[in-house]
Coordinates of C-alpha atoms and ligand atoms in Angstrom, one line a residue:
M6 CA 87.4 44.6 -88.7
A7 CA 88.0 43.4 -85.2
V8 CA 89.7 45.8 -82.8
P9 CA 90.8 44.8 -79.4
F10 CA 90.2 47.2 -76.4
L11 CA 93.9 46.9 -75.6
D12 CA 96.6 44.8 -77.1
L13 CA 99.8 44.8 -75.0
S14 CA 101.7 42.4 -77.2
R15 CA 102.1 45.1 -79.8
Q16 CA 104.2 47.2 -77.4
Y17 CA 106.3 44.0 -76.4
A18 CA 106.9 43.3 -80.1
Y19 CA 108.1 46.9 -80.5
L20 CA 110.6 46.9 -77.7
K21 CA 111.2 43.0 -77.4
D22 CA 115.0 43.2 -77.8
E23 CA 115.4 46.0 -75.1
L24 CA 113.1 44.4 -72.8
D25 CA 114.5 40.9 -73.2
A26 CA 118.0 42.3 -72.5
A27 CA 116.9 44.1 -69.4
A28 CA 115.2 40.9 -68.0
V29 CA 118.5 39.0 -68.5
R30 CA 120.5 41.6 -66.9
V31 CA 118.4 41.3 -63.8
L32 CA 118.4 37.5 -63.8
S33 CA 122.2 37.7 -64.2
H34 CA 123.1 40.3 -61.4
G35 CA 120.5 38.8 -59.0
Q36 CA 119.7 41.8 -56.9
F37 CA 116.0 41.1 -57.2
I38 CA 114.9 43.3 -54.1
L39 CA 115.7 47.0 -54.4
G40 CA 118.3 46.4 -56.8
P41 CA 120.1 49.2 -58.7
E42 CA 117.3 49.5 -61.4
V43 CA 114.6 50.5 -58.6
A44 CA 116.9 53.6 -57.5
Q45 CA 117.4 54.4 -61.2
L46 CA 113.7 54.4 -61.9
E47 CA 113.1 56.4 -58.9
K48 CA 115.5 59.1 -59.9
E49 CA 114.0 59.3 -63.6
V50 CA 110.4 59.3 -62.3
A51 CA 111.3 62.2 -59.9
A52 CA 112.9 64.0 -62.8
L53 CA 109.9 63.5 -65.0
C54 CA 107.5 64.7 -62.5
G55 CA 109.7 67.5 -61.1
V56 CA 109.7 66.4 -57.5
K57 CA 112.5 66.0 -55.0
H58 CA 111.8 62.3 -54.2
A59 CA 110.2 59.2 -55.7
L60 CA 109.8 55.8 -53.9
G61 CA 109.1 52.5 -55.7
V62 CA 106.4 50.5 -54.2
A63 CA 104.7 47.2 -54.8
S64 CA 101.5 48.6 -56.6
G65 CA 99.5 51.9 -57.1
T66 CA 97.3 50.7 -54.4
D67 CA 100.1 50.3 -51.9
A68 CA 101.5 53.8 -53.1
L69 CA 98.0 55.2 -51.9
L70 CA 98.2 53.1 -48.5
L71 CA 101.6 54.2 -47.7
A72 CA 101.0 57.7 -48.6
L73 CA 97.8 57.8 -46.2
R74 CA 100.0 56.3 -43.4
A75 CA 102.7 58.8 -44.0
A76 CA 100.0 61.5 -43.8
G77 CA 99.1 60.2 -40.4
V78 CA 95.7 59.0 -41.6
A79 CA 94.5 56.4 -38.9
A80 CA 91.3 54.8 -37.5
G81 CA 88.5 57.3 -36.9
D82 CA 90.0 60.0 -39.5
E83 CA 88.2 61.2 -42.4
V84 CA 89.6 61.4 -46.1
I85 CA 87.7 63.3 -48.6
T86 CA 87.7 61.8 -52.2
T87 CA 85.8 61.4 -55.3
D88 CA 82.8 59.1 -55.6
F89 CA 83.9 58.0 -59.0
S90 CA 87.2 56.1 -59.4
F91 CA 88.9 52.9 -59.2
F92 CA 88.2 51.0 -56.1
S93 CA 91.5 51.4 -54.6
T94 CA 91.1 55.2 -53.9
A95 CA 88.5 54.6 -51.4
G96 CA 89.6 51.0 -50.4
V97 CA 92.8 52.1 -49.0
V98 CA 91.1 54.7 -46.6
A99 CA 88.8 52.0 -45.3
R100 CA 91.7 49.5 -44.9
L101 CA 93.2 52.0 -42.4
G102 CA 89.9 52.0 -40.4
A103 CA 89.4 55.6 -41.6
R104 CA 86.3 56.9 -43.3
P105 CA 86.2 57.7 -47.0
V106 CA 84.0 60.9 -47.3
F107 CA 82.7 61.1 -51.0
V108 CA 82.1 64.1 -52.9
D109 CA 80.4 64.4 -56.4
I110 CA 82.2 64.9 -59.6
E111 CA 82.2 67.7 -62.2
V112 CA 79.9 66.7 -65.0
D113 CA 82.6 67.4 -67.9
S114 CA 86.0 66.2 -66.4
Y115 CA 84.5 63.2 -64.2
N116 CA 87.1 64.5 -61.6
L117 CA 86.0 65.6 -58.0
D118 CA 84.2 68.9 -58.0
P119 CA 86.3 71.2 -55.7
T120 CA 83.3 73.4 -54.9
L121 CA 81.8 70.5 -52.9
I122 CA 84.9 69.7 -50.6
E123 CA 84.6 72.4 -48.0
A124 CA 81.1 71.4 -46.9
S125 CA 82.4 67.8 -46.3
I126 CA 85.2 69.0 -44.0
T127 CA 84.8 68.1 -40.3
P128 CA 87.1 68.1 -37.3
R129 CA 88.1 64.6 -38.2
T130 CA 89.2 65.3 -41.7
K131 CA 92.8 64.6 -42.4
A132 CA 93.4 64.6 -46.0
I133 CA 91.9 65.2 -49.4
M134 CA 92.5 62.6 -52.1
P135 CA 91.8 63.9 -55.6
V136 CA 92.0 61.6 -58.6
H137 CA 93.2 62.5 -62.0
L138 CA 90.7 60.3 -63.6
F139 CA 91.4 58.9 -67.3
G140 CA 94.7 61.0 -67.3
Q141 CA 93.4 64.5 -66.9
V142 CA 94.5 66.3 -63.8
A143 CA 91.7 67.4 -61.3
D144 CA 91.3 71.2 -60.6
M145 CA 94.2 71.1 -58.2
D146 CA 94.7 75.0 -57.5
A147 CA 91.2 74.8 -56.0
V148 CA 91.9 71.7 -54.0
M149 CA 95.3 73.2 -52.7
E150 CA 93.8 76.4 -51.7
I151 CA 91.1 74.7 -49.4
A152 CA 93.7 72.1 -48.2
R153 CA 96.0 74.7 -47.0
R154 CA 93.3 76.8 -45.4
H155 CA 92.2 73.8 -43.3
H156 CA 95.6 72.4 -42.8
L157 CA 94.9 69.1 -44.6
T158 CA 97.3 66.8 -46.6
V159 CA 96.8 66.4 -50.2
I160 CA 97.4 62.9 -51.6
E161 CA 97.1 62.9 -55.5
D162 CA 95.8 59.4 -56.9
A163 CA 97.8 59.9 -60.2
A164 CA 97.7 56.2 -61.0
Q165 CA 96.2 57.1 -64.5
A166 CA 98.2 60.1 -65.1
I167 CA 102.0 59.7 -65.3
G168 CA 103.4 62.8 -67.1
A169 CA 100.0 64.7 -67.2
G170 CA 100.3 68.3 -67.2
Y171 CA 98.4 70.9 -64.9
K172 CA 99.4 74.3 -66.1
D173 CA 103.2 74.4 -65.8
R174 CA 103.4 71.3 -63.4
R175 CA 103.0 67.6 -63.8
A176 CA 100.7 65.2 -61.9
G177 CA 102.2 64.1 -58.6
A178 CA 104.3 67.3 -58.0
I179 CA 101.3 69.5 -56.8
G180 CA 99.8 67.8 -53.7
D181 CA 102.1 66.9 -50.6
L182 CA 102.2 63.2 -52.0
G183 CA 101.6 61.7 -55.5
C184 CA 100.8 58.0 -56.1
F185 CA 101.4 56.2 -59.4
S186 CA 100.6 52.8 -60.7
F187 CA 102.6 50.8 -63.2
Y188 CA 99.7 48.3 -63.6
P189 CA 100.1 46.9 -67.2
T190 CA 97.2 48.8 -68.6
K191 CA 98.4 52.4 -67.4
N192 CA 100.3 54.5 -69.8
L193 CA 103.4 53.3 -68.5
G194 CA 102.9 49.6 -67.7
A195 CA 105.0 47.0 -65.9
A196 CA 104.8 43.2 -66.5
G197 CA 102.9 42.9 -63.3
D198 CA 102.2 44.9 -60.3
A199 CA 104.3 48.0 -59.5
G200 CA 103.7 51.7 -58.1
M201 CA 105.5 54.8 -57.2
I202 CA 105.1 57.6 -54.4
T203 CA 106.3 61.1 -55.4
T204 CA 107.1 64.0 -52.9
D205 CA 109.1 67.1 -52.3
S206 CA 109.1 66.6 -48.5
D207 CA 112.1 64.9 -47.0
E208 CA 109.9 63.9 -43.9
L209 CA 107.1 62.3 -45.8
Y210 CA 109.5 60.6 -48.0
D211 CA 111.4 59.0 -45.1
L212 CA 108.3 57.9 -43.5
C213 CA 107.0 56.0 -46.9
R214 CA 110.7 54.6 -47.3
I215 CA 110.5 53.1 -43.8
L216 CA 107.0 51.8 -44.3
R217 CA 107.9 50.1 -47.5
V218 CA 110.3 47.8 -45.5
H219 CA 108.1 46.7 -42.6
G220 CA 108.7 50.0 -40.8
A221 CA 112.2 49.3 -40.0
E222 CA 115.4 51.5 -39.8
P223 CA 117.9 50.3 -39.5
K224 CA 117.0 46.6 -40.6
Y225 CA 115.3 44.6 -37.8
Y226 CA 114.6 47.8 -35.6
H227 CA 111.0 48.6 -36.2
R228 CA 110.0 52.2 -35.6
V229 CA 106.5 51.5 -36.8
V230 CA 104.5 48.7 -38.3
G231 CA 105.0 48.8 -41.9
Y232 CA 104.6 46.7 -44.8
N233 CA 106.4 44.5 -47.5
S234 CA 106.0 46.9 -50.3
R235 CA 109.0 47.1 -52.6
L236 CA 108.9 47.6 -56.3
D237 CA 110.6 44.5 -57.8
T238 CA 114.0 45.1 -59.6
M239 CA 112.7 43.1 -62.5
Q240 CA 109.7 45.5 -62.9
A241 CA 111.9 48.5 -62.5
A242 CA 114.2 47.4 -65.2
L243 CA 111.5 46.7 -67.8
L244 CA 109.9 50.3 -66.7
L245 CA 113.2 52.0 -67.5
V246 CA 113.1 50.5 -71.1
K247 CA 109.8 52.0 -71.5
L248 CA 109.9 55.4 -69.7
P249 CA 111.9 57.1 -72.7
Y250 CA 108.9 56.3 -74.9
L251 CA 106.2 57.4 -72.6
E252 CA 106.1 61.0 -73.9
E253 CA 105.7 59.8 -77.4
W254 CA 103.0 57.3 -76.4
S255 CA 101.0 59.7 -74.7
R256 CA 101.3 62.0 -77.7
K257 CA 99.9 59.3 -79.8
R258 CA 96.8 58.9 -77.5
I259 CA 96.3 62.5 -77.8
E260 CA 96.4 62.4 -81.6
H261 CA 93.9 59.4 -81.4
A262 CA 91.7 61.4 -79.1
R263 CA 91.6 64.3 -81.6
V264 CA 90.6 62.0 -84.4
Y265 CA 87.7 60.6 -82.1
D266 CA 86.7 64.2 -81.1
E267 CA 86.5 65.2 -84.7
A268 CA 84.6 62.2 -85.9
F269 CA 82.0 62.4 -83.2
A270 CA 81.7 66.3 -83.2
G271 CA 78.8 66.3 -85.6
L272 CA 76.9 63.5 -83.8
S273 CA 74.1 64.4 -81.5
G274 CA 74.8 61.0 -79.5
P275 CA 78.1 60.5 -77.6
R276 CA 79.4 63.3 -75.2
T277 CA 83.2 63.4 -75.9
P278 CA 85.9 64.0 -73.1
V279 CA 86.4 67.6 -72.1
V280 CA 89.9 69.1 -71.7
K281 CA 89.8 71.6 -69.0
D282 CA 91.9 74.9 -69.7
Y283 CA 94.2 74.2 -66.9
S284 CA 94.8 70.6 -68.4
T285 CA 97.9 71.3 -70.5
F286 CA 98.7 67.6 -70.9
H287 CA 95.8 65.2 -70.8
I288 CA 97.3 61.8 -71.5
Y289 CA 94.2 59.8 -72.0
N290 CA 94.7 56.6 -70.2
Q291 CA 91.2 56.2 -71.2
Y292 CA 89.2 57.9 -74.0
T293 CA 85.8 57.9 -72.2
I294 CA 82.4 58.9 -74.0
A295 CA 79.0 59.1 -72.3
V296 CA 75.9 57.8 -74.0
P297 CA 72.5 57.2 -72.3
A298 CA 72.1 54.1 -74.4
R299 CA 75.3 52.8 -73.2
E300 CA 74.5 49.0 -72.9
E301 CA 73.1 49.0 -76.4
L302 CA 76.2 50.8 -78.0
R303 CA 78.4 48.4 -76.0
A304 CA 76.5 45.4 -77.5
A305 CA 76.7 46.8 -81.0
L306 CA 80.3 47.3 -80.7
Q307 CA 80.8 43.9 -79.5
T308 CA 78.8 42.5 -82.5
A309 CA 81.1 44.5 -84.8
G310 CA 84.2 43.0 -83.0
I311 CA 85.2 46.2 -81.4
G312 CA 86.4 46.2 -77.7
S313 CA 85.2 48.7 -75.3
D314 CA 85.1 48.8 -71.4
I315 CA 83.4 50.6 -68.6
Y316 CA 85.2 52.7 -66.0
Y317 CA 83.4 52.5 -63.7
P318 CA 79.9 50.8 -63.6
V319 CA 79.2 51.6 -60.0
A320 CA 79.8 54.8 -57.9
F321 CA 81.6 54.3 -54.6
H322 CA 78.5 55.1 -52.3
R323 CA 76.5 52.4 -54.1
Q324 CA 79.2 49.6 -53.6
E325 CA 77.9 46.9 -51.2
C326 CA 81.1 47.2 -49.0
F327 CA 80.4 50.8 -48.3
Q328 CA 76.8 50.5 -47.3
S329 CA 77.8 50.8 -43.7
L330 CA 78.8 54.4 -44.4
G331 CA 75.3 55.4 -44.7
Y332 CA 74.9 57.2 -47.9
G333 CA 71.5 57.2 -49.9
V334 CA 71.4 55.6 -53.3
D335 CA 70.6 59.1 -54.9
D336 CA 73.4 60.8 -53.4
F337 CA 76.1 62.1 -55.8
P338 CA 73.8 62.5 -58.9
V339 CA 76.6 63.4 -61.3
A340 CA 78.7 60.3 -60.4
V341 CA 75.6 58.0 -60.6
K342 CA 74.7 59.3 -63.9
A343 CA 78.3 59.0 -65.3
S344 CA 78.5 55.4 -64.0
G345 CA 75.4 54.6 -66.2
E346 CA 76.7 56.2 -69.2
V347 CA 80.5 56.0 -69.6
L348 CA 82.2 53.7 -72.2
A349 CA 85.8 53.7 -73.1
L350 CA 87.0 53.1 -76.5
P351 CA 90.3 51.9 -77.7
I352 CA 93.1 54.5 -77.3
Y353 CA 96.5 52.7 -77.1
P354 CA 99.3 54.3 -78.9
E355 CA 99.6 51.3 -81.4
L356 CA 96.0 51.6 -82.4
T357 CA 96.0 51.9 -86.3
A358 CA 94.3 54.4 -88.4
G359 CA 92.3 51.6 -89.8
E360 CA 91.3 50.2 -86.7
Q361 CA 90.3 53.5 -85.4
Q362 CA 88.2 54.2 -88.4
A363 CA 86.4 50.8 -87.8
V364 CA 85.7 52.0 -84.1
I365 CA 84.4 55.4 -85.5
N366 CA 82.2 53.7 -88.1
A367 CA 80.5 51.4 -85.5
V368 CA 79.9 54.2 -83.2
T369 CA 78.6 56.4 -85.9
K370 CA 76.4 53.7 -87.5
F371 CA 75.0 52.9 -83.9
V372 CA 74.3 56.7 -83.3
A373 CA 72.8 57.7 -86.7
Ligands
PLP428 C1 95.1 51.6 -61.2 C2 94.6 52.5 -60.2 C3 94.9 52.4 -58.9 C4 95.6 51.1 -58.2 O1 96.7 50.8 -59.0 P1 97.3 49.3 -58.9 O2 98.7 49.4 -59.3 O3 96.3 48.5 -59.7 O4 97.2 48.9 -57.3 C5 94.5 53.4 -58.0 N1 93.8 54.4 -58.5 C6 93.3 54.6 -59.7 C7 92.6 55.7 -60.1 C8 93.7 53.5 -60.7 O5 93.4 53.7 -62.0

């Protein structure tokens, strides 16, 4: 049985009438830029995360960029982040002329190892940017304790973690700012690019709100040089339709993860994802296993018609564009090992029991 790695058409089929109606409503009222659906989505995401403010922006990448700007990060500053994430996390720091300072990850969670942060702090450090990779929140109490002691701003890259739980809080409500992506493959996905910034701070919210519209307040009077980074009304309208289903979809992902965990528990081969004790709601944007013979397993799955993907094949310090930072290829050995072994399996809510069994059979056959 062929099993696609991801199939967004199933979600559209499920919600077609509601989504079509929402799109038509926006086309009819014509308020395409910062229309009423944007404010409504901001309100609902703020409530979901348990924060005072949420601000819709053009993408998850822009959410990070505006958050860094609001935190005052500028040329010559340093931002401490993980060596193992999607490119945006480090790219936005470099785009501001600041230096991304990488730390290695925990072997079990793939999230940045907070015990390595303090040794990387210098007088130029402005912020710490933990990533909640694959939908599991990083060890935030440890991060926040260090940040408070050194007066650093914490920006959560929660792009993969909307609704994820850390103890009794949600992703995006722990640091000074939280950044979300509604890229179509995220747990809550738009029909294009979209993102959101969350914060409890009135001051940081105001800064982000102004940066979103070219730094202007009022219109045509520019306090700072900002960006054109609004969340489209059309995207907000579609996301409003999907938001009420998010929790149920994330629970389905958790159930799929449990089935995989059980099926792979007896095997000596794949290392399955570890849920940390503080991680009260791991939303599995990805279900990532680790196998030394990753390329061979991936080829075997492909032969069986089963989709898989690699998040991420290259650690940041080994990327060509970051060679000027001066890291050695053998720095950050845990991230390097992960980049050579990780493989993500299909985990979308609409995955059927039969399809999941086909994935399990193919993995088991390879490992046996
Ligand atoms: C998806 C993602 C981003 C970027 O979001 P876009 O909406 O694609 O710009 C940033 N960080 C992480 C960890 C992501 O997974």
